[in-house]
């Protein structure tokens, strides 16, 4: 026995263990000799410890997933007795409104328990892993894993961001706007997505960076043509881009001229 942590009393009847470690768990046997009716007694030392979540083996504090995909959030903890796991979303248990169903499956000659909490959530590996299925923007938020045993508990939070590719409000990917000659005009390219998309315009006219007759407005969502002329009537392409993808809208404008009728003096 290591002398720095184990100490026997003078008569060797008492063993003291300092700074108990998990590896100290096991059976200890005391034997009394040279006494009529020799005897021995055994003790089993159970070392308990509160849960400790291993951050290096668990999901990161910030996770991202594309909308429509599945994601697995993992939480690995040590502790004795072996901890159980509880999962929360925005401080509400994910299993608060339904009764979990646990089934057993054979995978590569190993028995695996899968706990189905709902059509949205599934628990794997005895609760260490939470699967969120077919993610939507409603699934974004703070997920918390709580590892619990009789000695204590530990928590690990994961902030889930759902990435959504850009989508145009009106669903149109092609427009043929009518522009009035010598009048101002706007071309709009409003899209939603997460993170908010950035906009890139292209076309024969705006490829020339020195063209001051076309202005980008509203953080790139629109183009402003202060004075429409024939040479500005050309194809314009807007790309809304973010980390999840991009959406494309094509503008093929037409030019119209306002007909102004003036009555001659003396005519009614």
Short mmCIF file of C-alpha atoms in Angstrom, two decimals, residues 9-250:
data_model
loop_
_atom_site.label_atom_id
_atom_site.label_comp_id
_atom_site.label_asym_id
_atom_site.label_seq_id
_atom_site.Cartn_x
_atom_site.Cartn_y
_atom_site.Cartn_z
CA UNK A 9 -2.29 2.34 13.92
CA UNK A 10 0.43 1.27 16.36
CA UNK A 11 -1.29 -2.05 17.07
CA UNK A 12 -2.18 -2.45 13.37
CA UNK A 13 -5.85 -2.80 14.21
CA UNK A 14 -6.91 0.29 12.30
CA UNK A 15 -6.21 1.24 8.69
CA UNK A 16 -6.64 4.88 7.74
CA UNK A 17 -6.81 5.97 4.09
CA UNK A 18 -6.14 9.62 3.34
CA UNK A 19 -7.37 11.44 0.22
CA UNK A 20 -9.41 8.48 -0.99
CA UNK A 21 -9.20 7.87 -4.76
CA UNK A 22 -11.51 5.89 -7.09
CA UNK A 23 -8.86 3.21 -7.47
CA UNK A 24 -9.05 2.56 -3.71
CA UNK A 25 -12.42 0.91 -4.17
CA UNK A 26 -12.34 -2.81 -3.44
CA UNK A 27 -12.17 -5.43 -0.71
CA UNK A 28 -9.98 -5.04 2.37
CA UNK A 29 -9.32 -7.98 4.71
CA UNK A 30 -8.08 -7.85 8.28
CA UNK A 31 -6.63 -11.05 9.79
CA UNK A 32 -5.96 -11.58 13.51
CA UNK A 33 -3.25 -14.17 14.24
CA UNK A 34 -1.86 -15.99 17.28
CA UNK A 35 -5.08 -15.56 19.17
CA UNK A 36 -7.07 -18.61 20.18
CA UNK A 37 -9.82 -18.90 17.65
CA UNK A 38 -8.05 -16.94 14.89
CA UNK A 39 -10.43 -14.89 12.79
CA UNK A 40 -10.57 -12.46 9.93
CA UNK A 41 -12.99 -9.83 8.73
CA UNK A 42 -13.48 -8.31 5.30
CA UNK A 43 -14.71 -4.89 4.28
CA UNK A 44 -15.74 -3.69 0.86
CA UNK A 45 -14.87 -0.05 0.31
CA UNK A 46 -17.15 1.71 -2.16
CA UNK A 47 -15.74 5.02 -3.32
CA UNK A 48 -18.42 7.47 -4.41
CA UNK A 49 -17.86 10.63 -6.41
CA UNK A 50 -20.14 13.29 -7.80
CA UNK A 51 -20.60 13.47 -11.59
CA UNK A 52 -18.00 15.30 -13.63
CA UNK A 53 -18.89 16.01 -17.26
CA UNK A 54 -15.95 15.51 -19.61
CA UNK A 55 -16.05 18.56 -21.86
CA UNK A 56 -13.53 17.10 -24.29
CA UNK A 57 -15.82 14.11 -24.98
CA UNK A 58 -19.08 16.06 -25.03
CA UNK A 59 -20.68 18.37 -27.58
CA UNK A 60 -19.29 21.87 -27.84
CA UNK A 61 -20.82 24.81 -26.01
CA UNK A 62 -21.91 26.20 -29.40
CA UNK A 63 -23.33 23.89 -32.05
CA UNK A 64 -24.75 24.64 -35.50
CA UNK A 65 -27.04 22.53 -37.69
CA UNK A 66 -28.74 23.09 -41.03
CA UNK A 67 -32.51 23.29 -41.01
CA UNK A 68 -34.07 19.91 -41.86
CA UNK A 69 -31.06 17.90 -40.66
CA UNK A 70 -30.65 15.77 -37.53
CA UNK A 71 -28.14 16.60 -34.80
CA UNK A 72 -26.69 14.57 -31.93
CA UNK A 73 -25.83 16.32 -28.69
CA UNK A 74 -23.46 14.27 -26.54
CA UNK A 75 -22.77 14.44 -22.81
CA UNK A 76 -20.22 12.12 -21.15
CA UNK A 77 -19.71 12.15 -17.38
CA UNK A 78 -17.71 10.21 -14.84
CA UNK A 79 -18.96 9.48 -11.34
CA UNK A 80 -19.68 6.72 -8.88
CA UNK A 81 -22.31 5.42 -8.83
CA UNK A 82 -22.71 5.76 -12.60
CA UNK A 83 -24.71 8.93 -13.23
CA UNK A 84 -28.04 9.15 -14.99
CA UNK A 85 -28.80 11.92 -17.47
CA UNK A 86 -31.53 14.51 -17.84
CA UNK A 87 -31.89 16.82 -20.84
CA UNK A 88 -33.45 20.28 -20.83
CA UNK A 89 -34.26 22.74 -23.59
CA UNK A 90 -34.43 26.34 -22.43
CA UNK A 91 -34.67 25.00 -18.83
CA UNK A 92 -37.65 22.74 -19.65
CA UNK A 93 -37.22 18.91 -19.62
CA UNK A 94 -37.49 17.55 -23.15
CA UNK A 95 -39.56 14.64 -21.81
CA UNK A 96 -41.92 16.73 -19.71
CA UNK A 97 -45.07 16.08 -21.73
CA UNK A 98 -44.61 12.53 -23.04
CA UNK A 99 -43.74 9.09 -21.69
CA UNK A 100 -40.45 7.78 -23.13
CA UNK A 101 -40.49 4.41 -24.93
CA UNK A 102 -37.33 2.29 -24.70
CA UNK A 103 -36.60 -0.42 -27.27
CA UNK A 104 -33.62 -2.76 -27.68
CA UNK A 105 -31.84 -3.23 -31.01
CA UNK A 106 -28.95 -5.39 -32.20
CA UNK A 107 -26.28 -3.27 -33.91
CA UNK A 108 -23.04 -4.95 -35.03
CA UNK A 109 -23.62 -7.79 -32.54
CA UNK A 110 -24.06 -5.27 -29.72
CA UNK A 111 -27.28 -4.62 -27.86
CA UNK A 112 -28.24 -0.95 -28.02
CA UNK A 113 -31.05 0.71 -26.09
CA UNK A 114 -32.90 3.49 -27.90
CA UNK A 115 -35.29 5.66 -25.91
CA UNK A 116 -37.82 7.50 -28.05
CA UNK A 117 -39.09 10.54 -26.18
CA UNK A 118 -41.16 11.90 -29.07
CA UNK A 119 -41.02 12.18 -32.84
CA UNK A 120 -38.58 15.03 -32.22
CA UNK A 121 -36.23 13.59 -29.56
CA UNK A 122 -34.44 10.25 -29.18
CA UNK A 123 -32.02 9.23 -26.41
CA UNK A 124 -29.07 6.93 -27.14
CA UNK A 125 -26.29 5.38 -25.05
CA UNK A 126 -28.29 5.32 -21.80
CA UNK A 127 -29.14 9.00 -22.07
CA UNK A 128 -25.67 10.27 -22.89
CA UNK A 129 -26.76 11.32 -26.38
CA UNK A 130 -29.80 13.35 -27.41
CA UNK A 131 -30.84 13.21 -31.07
CA UNK A 132 -32.92 16.12 -32.36
CA UNK A 133 -34.65 15.06 -35.59
CA UNK A 134 -35.49 17.18 -38.64
CA UNK A 135 -34.43 20.41 -37.02
CA UNK A 136 -36.52 23.56 -37.52
CA UNK A 137 -35.96 27.10 -36.32
CA UNK A 138 -38.11 26.21 -33.28
CA UNK A 139 -35.40 23.80 -32.13
CA UNK A 140 -32.82 26.55 -31.72
CA UNK A 141 -32.01 27.38 -28.11
CA UNK A 142 -30.02 26.32 -25.07
CA UNK A 143 -29.83 22.59 -24.36
CA UNK A 144 -28.62 21.49 -20.93
CA UNK A 145 -27.37 18.04 -19.95
CA UNK A 146 -27.57 17.27 -16.23
CA UNK A 147 -25.58 14.26 -14.97
CA UNK A 148 -26.96 13.06 -11.62
CA UNK A 149 -26.06 10.49 -8.97
CA UNK A 150 -26.74 10.27 -5.20
CA UNK A 151 -23.59 12.26 -4.44
CA UNK A 152 -24.26 15.29 -6.63
CA UNK A 153 -24.75 16.58 -10.14
CA UNK A 154 -22.98 18.44 -12.95
CA UNK A 155 -24.34 20.48 -15.87
CA UNK A 156 -23.21 21.24 -19.40
CA UNK A 157 -25.00 23.72 -21.67
CA UNK A 158 -24.98 23.70 -25.46
CA UNK A 159 -26.30 26.63 -27.50
CA UNK A 160 -27.84 25.27 -30.70
CA UNK A 161 -28.07 27.58 -33.71
CA UNK A 162 -30.21 26.50 -36.66
CA UNK A 163 -28.89 27.59 -40.05
CA UNK A 164 -31.60 28.33 -42.62
CA UNK A 165 -30.76 29.01 -46.25
CA UNK A 166 -32.13 32.23 -47.78
CA UNK A 167 -35.73 32.27 -49.00
CA UNK A 168 -37.48 35.10 -50.83
CA UNK A 169 -40.57 36.49 -49.10
CA UNK A 170 -42.77 36.23 -52.18
CA UNK A 171 -41.30 32.98 -53.49
CA UNK A 172 -40.38 34.51 -56.85
CA UNK A 173 -37.07 33.72 -58.54
CA UNK A 174 -37.76 35.74 -61.70
CA UNK A 175 -39.30 39.17 -62.24
CA UNK A 176 -40.04 41.34 -65.26
CA UNK A 177 -40.57 44.79 -63.75
CA UNK A 178 -41.70 47.71 -65.88
CA UNK A 179 -39.39 50.72 -65.66
CA UNK A 180 -40.57 54.16 -66.72
CA UNK A 181 -38.12 56.13 -68.83
CA UNK A 182 -36.49 59.07 -67.03
CA UNK A 183 -38.13 58.09 -63.74
CA UNK A 184 -36.52 56.55 -60.64
CA UNK A 185 -36.91 52.80 -60.01
CA UNK A 186 -36.13 50.22 -57.34
CA UNK A 187 -35.33 46.53 -57.73
CA UNK A 188 -35.89 44.61 -54.47
CA UNK A 189 -34.36 41.35 -53.36
CA UNK A 190 -35.72 40.69 -49.84
CA UNK A 191 -34.81 37.30 -48.39
CA UNK A 192 -34.96 35.69 -44.97
CA UNK A 193 -32.51 33.19 -43.53
CA UNK A 194 -30.27 32.51 -40.56
CA UNK A 195 -27.82 34.02 -40.28
CA UNK A 196 -29.27 37.00 -42.19
CA UNK A 197 -28.12 36.76 -45.80
CA UNK A 198 -25.75 39.09 -47.56
CA UNK A 199 -26.55 40.25 -51.08
CA UNK A 200 -24.50 40.22 -54.24
CA UNK A 201 -25.75 41.86 -57.42
CA UNK A 202 -24.39 41.11 -60.87
CA UNK A 203 -25.20 41.98 -64.46
CA UNK A 204 -23.73 43.66 -67.51
CA UNK A 205 -24.51 47.17 -66.27
CA UNK A 206 -23.38 46.88 -62.66
CA UNK A 207 -20.21 44.95 -63.44
CA UNK A 208 -18.62 48.35 -63.98
CA UNK A 209 -17.72 49.56 -60.49
CA UNK A 210 -17.59 53.16 -61.70
CA UNK A 211 -21.25 53.18 -62.75
CA UNK A 212 -22.78 55.75 -60.40
CA UNK A 213 -26.20 55.60 -62.00
CA UNK A 214 -27.02 52.46 -60.00
CA UNK A 215 -26.91 52.53 -56.21
CA UNK A 216 -27.13 49.76 -53.67
CA UNK A 217 -29.61 50.52 -50.86
CA UNK A 218 -30.97 48.89 -47.69
CA UNK A 219 -27.78 46.92 -46.92
CA UNK A 220 -27.72 45.48 -50.42
CA UNK A 221 -31.33 44.33 -50.52
CA UNK A 222 -32.19 46.73 -53.30
CA UNK A 223 -30.88 48.60 -56.30
CA UNK A 224 -31.88 52.21 -56.92
CA UNK A 225 -31.88 53.66 -60.41
CA UNK A 226 -32.36 57.44 -60.04
CA UNK A 227 -33.02 58.02 -63.75
CA UNK A 228 -34.01 55.11 -65.95
CA UNK A 229 -32.56 55.21 -69.45
CA UNK A 230 -32.53 52.69 -72.27
CA UNK A 231 -29.02 51.46 -71.52
CA UNK A 232 -29.99 50.61 -67.93
CA UNK A 233 -32.67 48.18 -69.10
CA UNK A 234 -30.70 44.98 -68.81
CA UNK A 235 -30.67 41.73 -66.85
CA UNK A 236 -29.90 42.06 -63.14
CA UNK A 237 -29.15 39.09 -60.90
CA UNK A 238 -29.40 39.11 -57.11
CA UNK A 239 -27.83 36.37 -54.98
CA UNK A 240 -28.79 36.18 -51.29
CA UNK A 241 -26.06 34.21 -49.53
CA UNK A 242 -25.40 32.85 -46.03
CA UNK A 243 -23.63 29.87 -44.44
CA UNK A 244 -26.56 27.53 -45.16
CA UNK A 245 -26.90 28.26 -48.87
CA UNK A 246 -28.08 30.85 -51.33
CA UNK A 247 -31.11 31.98 -53.33
CA UNK A 248 -31.06 33.61 -56.75
CA UNK A 249 -33.46 36.08 -58.31
CA UNK A 250 -33.29 37.32 -61.91
#
